[in-house]
Short mmCIF file of C-alpha atoms in Angstrom, two decimals:
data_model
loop_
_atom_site.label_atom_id
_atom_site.label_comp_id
_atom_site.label_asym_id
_atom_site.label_seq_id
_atom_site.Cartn_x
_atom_site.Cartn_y
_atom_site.Cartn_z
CA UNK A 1 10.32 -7.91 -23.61
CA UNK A 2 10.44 -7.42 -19.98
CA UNK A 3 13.98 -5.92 -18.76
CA UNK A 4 15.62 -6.36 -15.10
CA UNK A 5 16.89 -3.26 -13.22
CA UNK A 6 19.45 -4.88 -10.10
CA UNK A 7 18.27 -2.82 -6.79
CA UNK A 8 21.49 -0.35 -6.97
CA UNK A 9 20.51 0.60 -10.09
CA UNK A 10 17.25 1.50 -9.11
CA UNK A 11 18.34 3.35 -5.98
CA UNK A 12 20.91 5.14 -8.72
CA UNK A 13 17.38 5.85 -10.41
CA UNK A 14 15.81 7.72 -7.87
CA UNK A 15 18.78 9.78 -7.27
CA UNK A 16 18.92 10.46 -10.72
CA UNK A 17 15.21 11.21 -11.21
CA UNK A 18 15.61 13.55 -7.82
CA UNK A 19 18.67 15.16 -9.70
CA UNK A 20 16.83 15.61 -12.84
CA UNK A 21 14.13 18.00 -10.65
CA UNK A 22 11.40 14.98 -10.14
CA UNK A 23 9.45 15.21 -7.41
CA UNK A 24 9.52 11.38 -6.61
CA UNK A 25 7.31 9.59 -4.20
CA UNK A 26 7.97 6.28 -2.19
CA UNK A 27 7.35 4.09 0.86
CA UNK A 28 9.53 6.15 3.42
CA UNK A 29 10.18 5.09 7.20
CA UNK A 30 8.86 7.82 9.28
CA UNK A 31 9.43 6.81 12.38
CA UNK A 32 7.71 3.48 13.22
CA UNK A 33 6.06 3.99 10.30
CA UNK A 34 6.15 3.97 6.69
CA UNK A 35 4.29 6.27 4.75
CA UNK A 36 4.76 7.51 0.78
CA UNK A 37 6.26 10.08 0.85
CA UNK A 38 8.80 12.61 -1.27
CA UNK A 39 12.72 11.21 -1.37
CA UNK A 40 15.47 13.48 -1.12
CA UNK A 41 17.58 10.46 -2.08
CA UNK A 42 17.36 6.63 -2.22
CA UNK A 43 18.60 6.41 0.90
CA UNK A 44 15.08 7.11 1.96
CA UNK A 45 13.17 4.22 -0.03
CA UNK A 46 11.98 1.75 2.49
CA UNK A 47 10.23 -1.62 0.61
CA UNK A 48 9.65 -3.65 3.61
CA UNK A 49 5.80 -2.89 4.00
CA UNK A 50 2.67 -1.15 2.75
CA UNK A 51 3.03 1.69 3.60
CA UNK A 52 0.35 3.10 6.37
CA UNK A 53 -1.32 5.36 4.22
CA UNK A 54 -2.57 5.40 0.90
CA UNK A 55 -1.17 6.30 -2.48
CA UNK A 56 -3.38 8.34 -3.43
CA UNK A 57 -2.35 11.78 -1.81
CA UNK A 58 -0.03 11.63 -4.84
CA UNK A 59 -3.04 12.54 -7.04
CA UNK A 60 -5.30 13.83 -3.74
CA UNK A 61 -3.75 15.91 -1.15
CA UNK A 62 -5.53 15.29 1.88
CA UNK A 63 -6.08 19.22 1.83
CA UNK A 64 -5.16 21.68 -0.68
CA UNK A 65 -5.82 25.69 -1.61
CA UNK A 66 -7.60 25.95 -4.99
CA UNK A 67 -7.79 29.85 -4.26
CA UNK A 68 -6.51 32.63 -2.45
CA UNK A 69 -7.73 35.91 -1.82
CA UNK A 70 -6.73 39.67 -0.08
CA UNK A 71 -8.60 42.49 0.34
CA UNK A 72 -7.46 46.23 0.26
CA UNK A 73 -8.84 49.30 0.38
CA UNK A 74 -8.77 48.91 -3.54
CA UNK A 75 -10.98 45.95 -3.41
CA UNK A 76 -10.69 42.04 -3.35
CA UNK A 77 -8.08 39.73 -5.40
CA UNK A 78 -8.66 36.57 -6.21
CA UNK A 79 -5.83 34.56 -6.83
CA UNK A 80 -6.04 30.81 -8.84
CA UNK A 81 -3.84 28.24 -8.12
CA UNK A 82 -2.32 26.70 -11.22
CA UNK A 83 -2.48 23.19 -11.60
CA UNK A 84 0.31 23.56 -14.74
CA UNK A 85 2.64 24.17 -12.08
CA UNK A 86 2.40 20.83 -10.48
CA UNK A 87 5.78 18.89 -10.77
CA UNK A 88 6.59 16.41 -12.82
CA UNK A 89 6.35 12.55 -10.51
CA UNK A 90 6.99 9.39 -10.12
CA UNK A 91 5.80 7.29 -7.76
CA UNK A 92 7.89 4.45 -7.27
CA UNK A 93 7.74 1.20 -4.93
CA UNK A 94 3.48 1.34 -4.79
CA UNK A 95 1.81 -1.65 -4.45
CA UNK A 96 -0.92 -3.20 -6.75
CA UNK A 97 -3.61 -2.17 -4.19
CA UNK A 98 -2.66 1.13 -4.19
CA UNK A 99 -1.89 1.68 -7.87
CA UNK A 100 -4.79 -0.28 -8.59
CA UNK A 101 -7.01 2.64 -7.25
CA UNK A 102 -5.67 5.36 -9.38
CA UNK A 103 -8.07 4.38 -12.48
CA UNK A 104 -10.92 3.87 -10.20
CA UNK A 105 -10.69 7.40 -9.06
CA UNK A 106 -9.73 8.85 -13.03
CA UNK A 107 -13.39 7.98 -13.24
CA UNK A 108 -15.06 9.60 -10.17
CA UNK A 109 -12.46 13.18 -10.96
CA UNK A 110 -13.49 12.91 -15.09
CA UNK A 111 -17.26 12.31 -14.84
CA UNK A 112 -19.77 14.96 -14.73
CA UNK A 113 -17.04 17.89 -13.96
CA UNK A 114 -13.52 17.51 -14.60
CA UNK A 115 -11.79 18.14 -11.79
CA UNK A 116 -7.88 19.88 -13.20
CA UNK A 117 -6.24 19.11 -9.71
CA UNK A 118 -6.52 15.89 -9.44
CA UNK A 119 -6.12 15.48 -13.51
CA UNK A 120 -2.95 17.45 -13.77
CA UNK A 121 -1.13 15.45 -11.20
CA UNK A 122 -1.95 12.20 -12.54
CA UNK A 123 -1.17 13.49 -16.30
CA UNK A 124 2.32 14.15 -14.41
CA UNK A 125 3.09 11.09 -12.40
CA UNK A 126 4.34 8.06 -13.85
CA UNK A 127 3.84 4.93 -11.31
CA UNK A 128 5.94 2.41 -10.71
CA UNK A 129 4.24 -0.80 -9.16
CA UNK A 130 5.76 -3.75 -7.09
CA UNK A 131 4.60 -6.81 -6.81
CA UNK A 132 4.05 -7.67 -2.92
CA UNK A 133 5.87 -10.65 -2.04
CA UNK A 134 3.71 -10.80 2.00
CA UNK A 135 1.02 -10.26 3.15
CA UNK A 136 -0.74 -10.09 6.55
CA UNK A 137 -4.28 -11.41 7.88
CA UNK A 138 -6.05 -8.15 7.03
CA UNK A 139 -5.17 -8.31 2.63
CA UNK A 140 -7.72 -9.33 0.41
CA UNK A 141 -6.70 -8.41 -2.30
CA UNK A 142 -7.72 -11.33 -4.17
CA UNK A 143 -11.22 -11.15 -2.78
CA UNK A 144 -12.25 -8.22 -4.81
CA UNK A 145 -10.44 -9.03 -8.37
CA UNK A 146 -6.74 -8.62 -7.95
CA UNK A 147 -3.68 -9.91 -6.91
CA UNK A 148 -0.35 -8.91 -5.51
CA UNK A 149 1.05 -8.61 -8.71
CA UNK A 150 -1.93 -6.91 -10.41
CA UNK A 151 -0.34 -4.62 -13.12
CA UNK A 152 -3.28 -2.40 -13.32
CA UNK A 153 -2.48 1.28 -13.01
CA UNK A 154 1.15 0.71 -12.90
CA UNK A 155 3.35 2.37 -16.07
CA UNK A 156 6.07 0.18 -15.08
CA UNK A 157 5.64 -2.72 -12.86
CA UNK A 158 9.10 -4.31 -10.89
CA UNK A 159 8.67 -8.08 -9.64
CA UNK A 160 11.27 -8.85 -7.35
CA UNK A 161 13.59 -11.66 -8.50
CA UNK A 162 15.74 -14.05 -6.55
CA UNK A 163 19.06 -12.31 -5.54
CA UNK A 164 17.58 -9.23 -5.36
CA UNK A 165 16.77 -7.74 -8.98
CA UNK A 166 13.95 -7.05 -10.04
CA UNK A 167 11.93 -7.61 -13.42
CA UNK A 168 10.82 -4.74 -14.98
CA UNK A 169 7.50 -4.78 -17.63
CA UNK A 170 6.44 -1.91 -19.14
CA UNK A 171 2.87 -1.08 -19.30
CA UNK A 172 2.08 2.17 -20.60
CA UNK A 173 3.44 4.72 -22.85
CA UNK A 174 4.71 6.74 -20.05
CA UNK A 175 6.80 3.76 -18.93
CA UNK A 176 8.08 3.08 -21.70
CA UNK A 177 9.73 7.07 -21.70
CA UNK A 178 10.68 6.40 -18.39
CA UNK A 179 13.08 3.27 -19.14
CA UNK A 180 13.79 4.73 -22.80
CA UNK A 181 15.05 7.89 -20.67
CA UNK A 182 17.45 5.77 -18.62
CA UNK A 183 17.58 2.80 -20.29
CA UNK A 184 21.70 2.67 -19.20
CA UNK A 185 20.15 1.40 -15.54
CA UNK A 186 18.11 -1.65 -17.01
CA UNK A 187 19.61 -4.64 -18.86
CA UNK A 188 17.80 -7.90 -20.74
CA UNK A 189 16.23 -10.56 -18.63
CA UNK A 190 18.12 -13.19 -17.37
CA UNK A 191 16.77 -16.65 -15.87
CA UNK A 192 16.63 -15.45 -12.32
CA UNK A 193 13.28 -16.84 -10.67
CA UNK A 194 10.76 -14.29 -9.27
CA UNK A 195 10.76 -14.78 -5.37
CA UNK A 196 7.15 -16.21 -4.06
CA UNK A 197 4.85 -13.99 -3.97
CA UNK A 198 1.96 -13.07 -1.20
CA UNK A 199 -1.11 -15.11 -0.63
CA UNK A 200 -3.84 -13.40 1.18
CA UNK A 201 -5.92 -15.36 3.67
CA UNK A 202 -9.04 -14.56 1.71
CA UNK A 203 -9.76 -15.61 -1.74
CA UNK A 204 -11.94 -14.70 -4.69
CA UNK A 205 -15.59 -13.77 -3.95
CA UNK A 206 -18.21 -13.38 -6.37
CA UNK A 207 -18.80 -10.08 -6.64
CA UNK A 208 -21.82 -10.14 -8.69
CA UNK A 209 -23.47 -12.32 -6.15
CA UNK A 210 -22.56 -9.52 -3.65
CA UNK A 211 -23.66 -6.80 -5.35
CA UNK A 212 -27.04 -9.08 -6.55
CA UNK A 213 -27.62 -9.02 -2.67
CA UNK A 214 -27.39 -5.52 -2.07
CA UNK A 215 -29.45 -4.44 -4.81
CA UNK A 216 -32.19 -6.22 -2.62
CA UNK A 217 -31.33 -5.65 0.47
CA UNK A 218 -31.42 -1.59 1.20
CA UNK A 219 -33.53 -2.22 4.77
CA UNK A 220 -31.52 -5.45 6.61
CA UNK A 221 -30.88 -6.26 10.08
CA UNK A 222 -27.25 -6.11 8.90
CA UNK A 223 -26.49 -2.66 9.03
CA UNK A 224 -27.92 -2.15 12.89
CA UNK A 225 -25.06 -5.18 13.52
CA UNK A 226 -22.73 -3.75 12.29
CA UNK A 227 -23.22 -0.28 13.06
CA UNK A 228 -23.91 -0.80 16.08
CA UNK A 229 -19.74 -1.00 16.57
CA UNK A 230 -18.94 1.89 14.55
CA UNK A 231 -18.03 5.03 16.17
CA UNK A 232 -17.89 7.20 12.71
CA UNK A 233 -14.57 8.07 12.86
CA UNK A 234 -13.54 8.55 9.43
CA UNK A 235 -10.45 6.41 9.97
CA UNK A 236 -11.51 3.89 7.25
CA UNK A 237 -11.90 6.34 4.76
CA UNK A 238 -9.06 8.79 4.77
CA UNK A 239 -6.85 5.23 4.73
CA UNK A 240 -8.60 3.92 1.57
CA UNK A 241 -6.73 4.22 -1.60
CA UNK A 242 -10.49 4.49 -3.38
CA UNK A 243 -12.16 6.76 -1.16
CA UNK A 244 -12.66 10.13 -2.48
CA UNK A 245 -14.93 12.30 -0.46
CA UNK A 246 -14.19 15.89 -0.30
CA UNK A 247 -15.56 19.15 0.86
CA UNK A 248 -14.64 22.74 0.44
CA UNK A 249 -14.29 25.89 2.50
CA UNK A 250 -13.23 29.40 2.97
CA UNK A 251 -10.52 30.06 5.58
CA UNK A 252 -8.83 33.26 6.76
CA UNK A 253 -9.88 36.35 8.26
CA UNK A 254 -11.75 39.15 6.23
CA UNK A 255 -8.90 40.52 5.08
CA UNK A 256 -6.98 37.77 3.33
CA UNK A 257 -7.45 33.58 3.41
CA UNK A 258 -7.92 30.67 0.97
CA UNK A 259 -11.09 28.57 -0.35
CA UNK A 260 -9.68 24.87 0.66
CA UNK A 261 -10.49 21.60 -0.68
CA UNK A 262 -10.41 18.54 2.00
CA UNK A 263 -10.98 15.29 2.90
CA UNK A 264 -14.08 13.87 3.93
CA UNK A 265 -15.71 10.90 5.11
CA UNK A 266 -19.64 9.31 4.64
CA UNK A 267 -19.35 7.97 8.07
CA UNK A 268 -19.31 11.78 9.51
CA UNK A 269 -22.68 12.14 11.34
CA UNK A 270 -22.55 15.85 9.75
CA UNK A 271 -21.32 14.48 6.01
CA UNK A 272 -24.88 14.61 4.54
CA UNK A 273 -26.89 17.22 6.71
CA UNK A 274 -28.40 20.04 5.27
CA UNK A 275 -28.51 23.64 5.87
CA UNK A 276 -32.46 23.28 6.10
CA UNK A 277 -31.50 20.80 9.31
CA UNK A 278 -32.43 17.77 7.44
CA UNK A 279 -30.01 14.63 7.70
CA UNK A 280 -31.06 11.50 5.33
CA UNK A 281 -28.28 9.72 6.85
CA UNK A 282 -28.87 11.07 10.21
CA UNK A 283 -27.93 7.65 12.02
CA UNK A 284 -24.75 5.22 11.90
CA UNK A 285 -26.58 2.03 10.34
CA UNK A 286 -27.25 4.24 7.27
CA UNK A 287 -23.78 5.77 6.95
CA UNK A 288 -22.07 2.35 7.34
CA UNK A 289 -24.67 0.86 4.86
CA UNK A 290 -23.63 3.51 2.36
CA UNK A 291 -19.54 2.51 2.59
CA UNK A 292 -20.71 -0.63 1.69
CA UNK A 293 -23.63 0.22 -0.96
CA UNK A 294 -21.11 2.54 -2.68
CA UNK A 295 -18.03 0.42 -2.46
CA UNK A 296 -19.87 -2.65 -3.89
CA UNK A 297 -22.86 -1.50 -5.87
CA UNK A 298 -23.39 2.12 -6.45
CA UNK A 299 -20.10 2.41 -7.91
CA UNK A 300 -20.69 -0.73 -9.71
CA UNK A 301 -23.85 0.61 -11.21
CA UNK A 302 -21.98 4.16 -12.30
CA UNK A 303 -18.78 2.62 -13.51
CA UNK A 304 -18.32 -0.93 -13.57
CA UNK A 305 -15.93 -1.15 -11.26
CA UNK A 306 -15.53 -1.76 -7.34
CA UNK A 307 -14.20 1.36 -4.73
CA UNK A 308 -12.28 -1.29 -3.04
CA UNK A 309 -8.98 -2.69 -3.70
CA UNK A 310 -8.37 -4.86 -0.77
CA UNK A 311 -5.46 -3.21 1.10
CA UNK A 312 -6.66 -3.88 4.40
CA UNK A 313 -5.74 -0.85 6.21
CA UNK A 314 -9.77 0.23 7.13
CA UNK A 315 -9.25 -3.11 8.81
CA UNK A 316 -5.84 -2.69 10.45
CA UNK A 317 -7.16 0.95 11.81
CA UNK A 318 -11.05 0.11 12.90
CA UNK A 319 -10.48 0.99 16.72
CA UNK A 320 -14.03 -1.21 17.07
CA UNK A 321 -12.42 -4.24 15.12
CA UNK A 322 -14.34 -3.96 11.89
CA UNK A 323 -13.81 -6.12 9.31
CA UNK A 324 -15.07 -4.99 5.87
CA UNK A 325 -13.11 -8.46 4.46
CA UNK A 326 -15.56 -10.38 6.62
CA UNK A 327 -18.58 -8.56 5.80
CA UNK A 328 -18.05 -8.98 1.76
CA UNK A 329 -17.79 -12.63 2.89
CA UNK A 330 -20.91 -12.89 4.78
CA UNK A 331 -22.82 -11.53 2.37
CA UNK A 332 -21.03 -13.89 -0.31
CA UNK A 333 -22.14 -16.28 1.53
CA UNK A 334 -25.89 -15.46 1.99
#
């Protein structure tokens, strides 16, 4: 049975959650932006927009040390960072295209090697979604399998209600220990009507169709067109909720420093090249062609699920105007 939490009683969550030691996350005005990010109090929590960046530093910081070292006269330490220190999280006030991409990425940081970091942190963060009642002309959403009140990923999920509640349905176990926690701050629903909700421009595309044409289409004329805008700035990627590219160094001197897990990006020019010189991607038409090959099929073929979620912001950020929306479409199309 869903509940309804009124919005002062959330805000007296958050400060209660922050009290209790929480490290919680949320959309956050940072100057004319908003950005997740922690809350010293609910005075902080800012629902007005999607936020610029992703979700998914949560779960991915954009860099992080996974070791440190120093070196003496006595020889070399190595220190390990432990992921078992992580705090305890809760992301609150994410919307379905962001929260949507957490189980996308459980399956690309549990495959082959199981990657603690990332693991730990989302073993430790409990996610409350919000159903996004606007929308702009760069959400699509509903193009790739979701909606703006897609539930998926969420523990709890809030749908705003008219006179400013909100209805609260509980999704997963660690949900339901969030409300049972403070179940004071929620009462039972009432008849209040759910405000309208978004309606992106664009709306459901056959996927299968797009991926069918993909799977047959490696070498097209497409990928010069499009490429032929793209300047391989990365800007699309370290905005994506789904995109997961990382790479790992050694900083610091010879005396002390850190091995350092960070972002990266398949539309580098210097993301696949190889110390023997060789680059298999070693032109823009084949980087861009891989966003979309992985986003839409090679993911597909690996998981069963798409590495997109719709949010828009690769669109909103392209400094070249592209338009990954209207390239799904095209090829929908075809």
């Amino acid at each position: 049975m869903p509940k309804i939490i009124t919005d002062q009683n959330l805000r007296l969550l958050i400060d209660t959650l922050v009290g209790e030691g929480k490290r919680v996350i949320g959309p956050k005005a940072a100057g004319t932006l908003t950005l997740y990010e922690p809350l010293a109090s609910a005075e902080e929590l800012s629902l007005g927009e999607l936020p610029r960046r992703s979700a998914k530093e949560t779960f991915f910081p954009l860099c992080e040390n996974i070791l440190t070292y120093e070196k003496s006269s006595s020889g070399t330490t190595v220190h390990d960072i432990d992921p078992a220190r992580f705090p305890e999280t809760v992301l609150i006030g994410a919307r379905p295209c962001d929260v949507a991409a957490a189980p996308v990425l459980d399956a690309i940081f549990s495959w082959d090697f199981k990657d603690e970091f990332f693991l730990e942190r989302r073993r430790k963060t409990t996610i409350i979604g919000l159903a996004c009642t606007t929308a702009d002309d760069a959400c699509f959403c509903t193009a790739v399998g979701l909606s703006p009140a897609d539930t998926r990923g969420s523990d709890l999920f809030l749908t705003p209600l008219a006179g400013g509640s909100y209805r609260c349905d509980v999704i997963s176990d660690k949900g339901e220990a969030l409300l049972a926690a403070h179940a004071g701050l929620f009462a039972e629903t009432d008849t209040a009507e759910p405000v309208s909700l978004a309606e992106p421009q664009l709306g459901p595309l056959d996927l299968d169709r797009i991926k069918a044409w993909l799977d047959t289409h490696f070498e097209d004329p497409l990928w010069e067109e499009i490429a032929a805008r793209c300047a391989g700035c990365g800007a699309c990627a370290f905005l994506c909720p789904a995109c997961h590219c990382f790479d790992i160094s050694d900083e610091g001197s010879e005396k002390q420093g850190a091995r350092r897990k960070h972002w990266d990006a398949c539309g580098f020019g210097k993301f696949t090249y190889h110390a023997s010189g060789h680059n298999p991607r070693e032109v823009q038409p084949h980087r861009y062609r891989n966003r979309i090959m992985h986003k839409f099929k090679y993911y597909h073929d690996k998981f069963g699920q798409r590495l997109c979620t719709g949010c828009g912001r690769c669109i909103r950020a392209c400094p070249v105007g592209i338009d990954i929306a209207q390239i799904i479409d095209d090829i929908n199309r075809k």
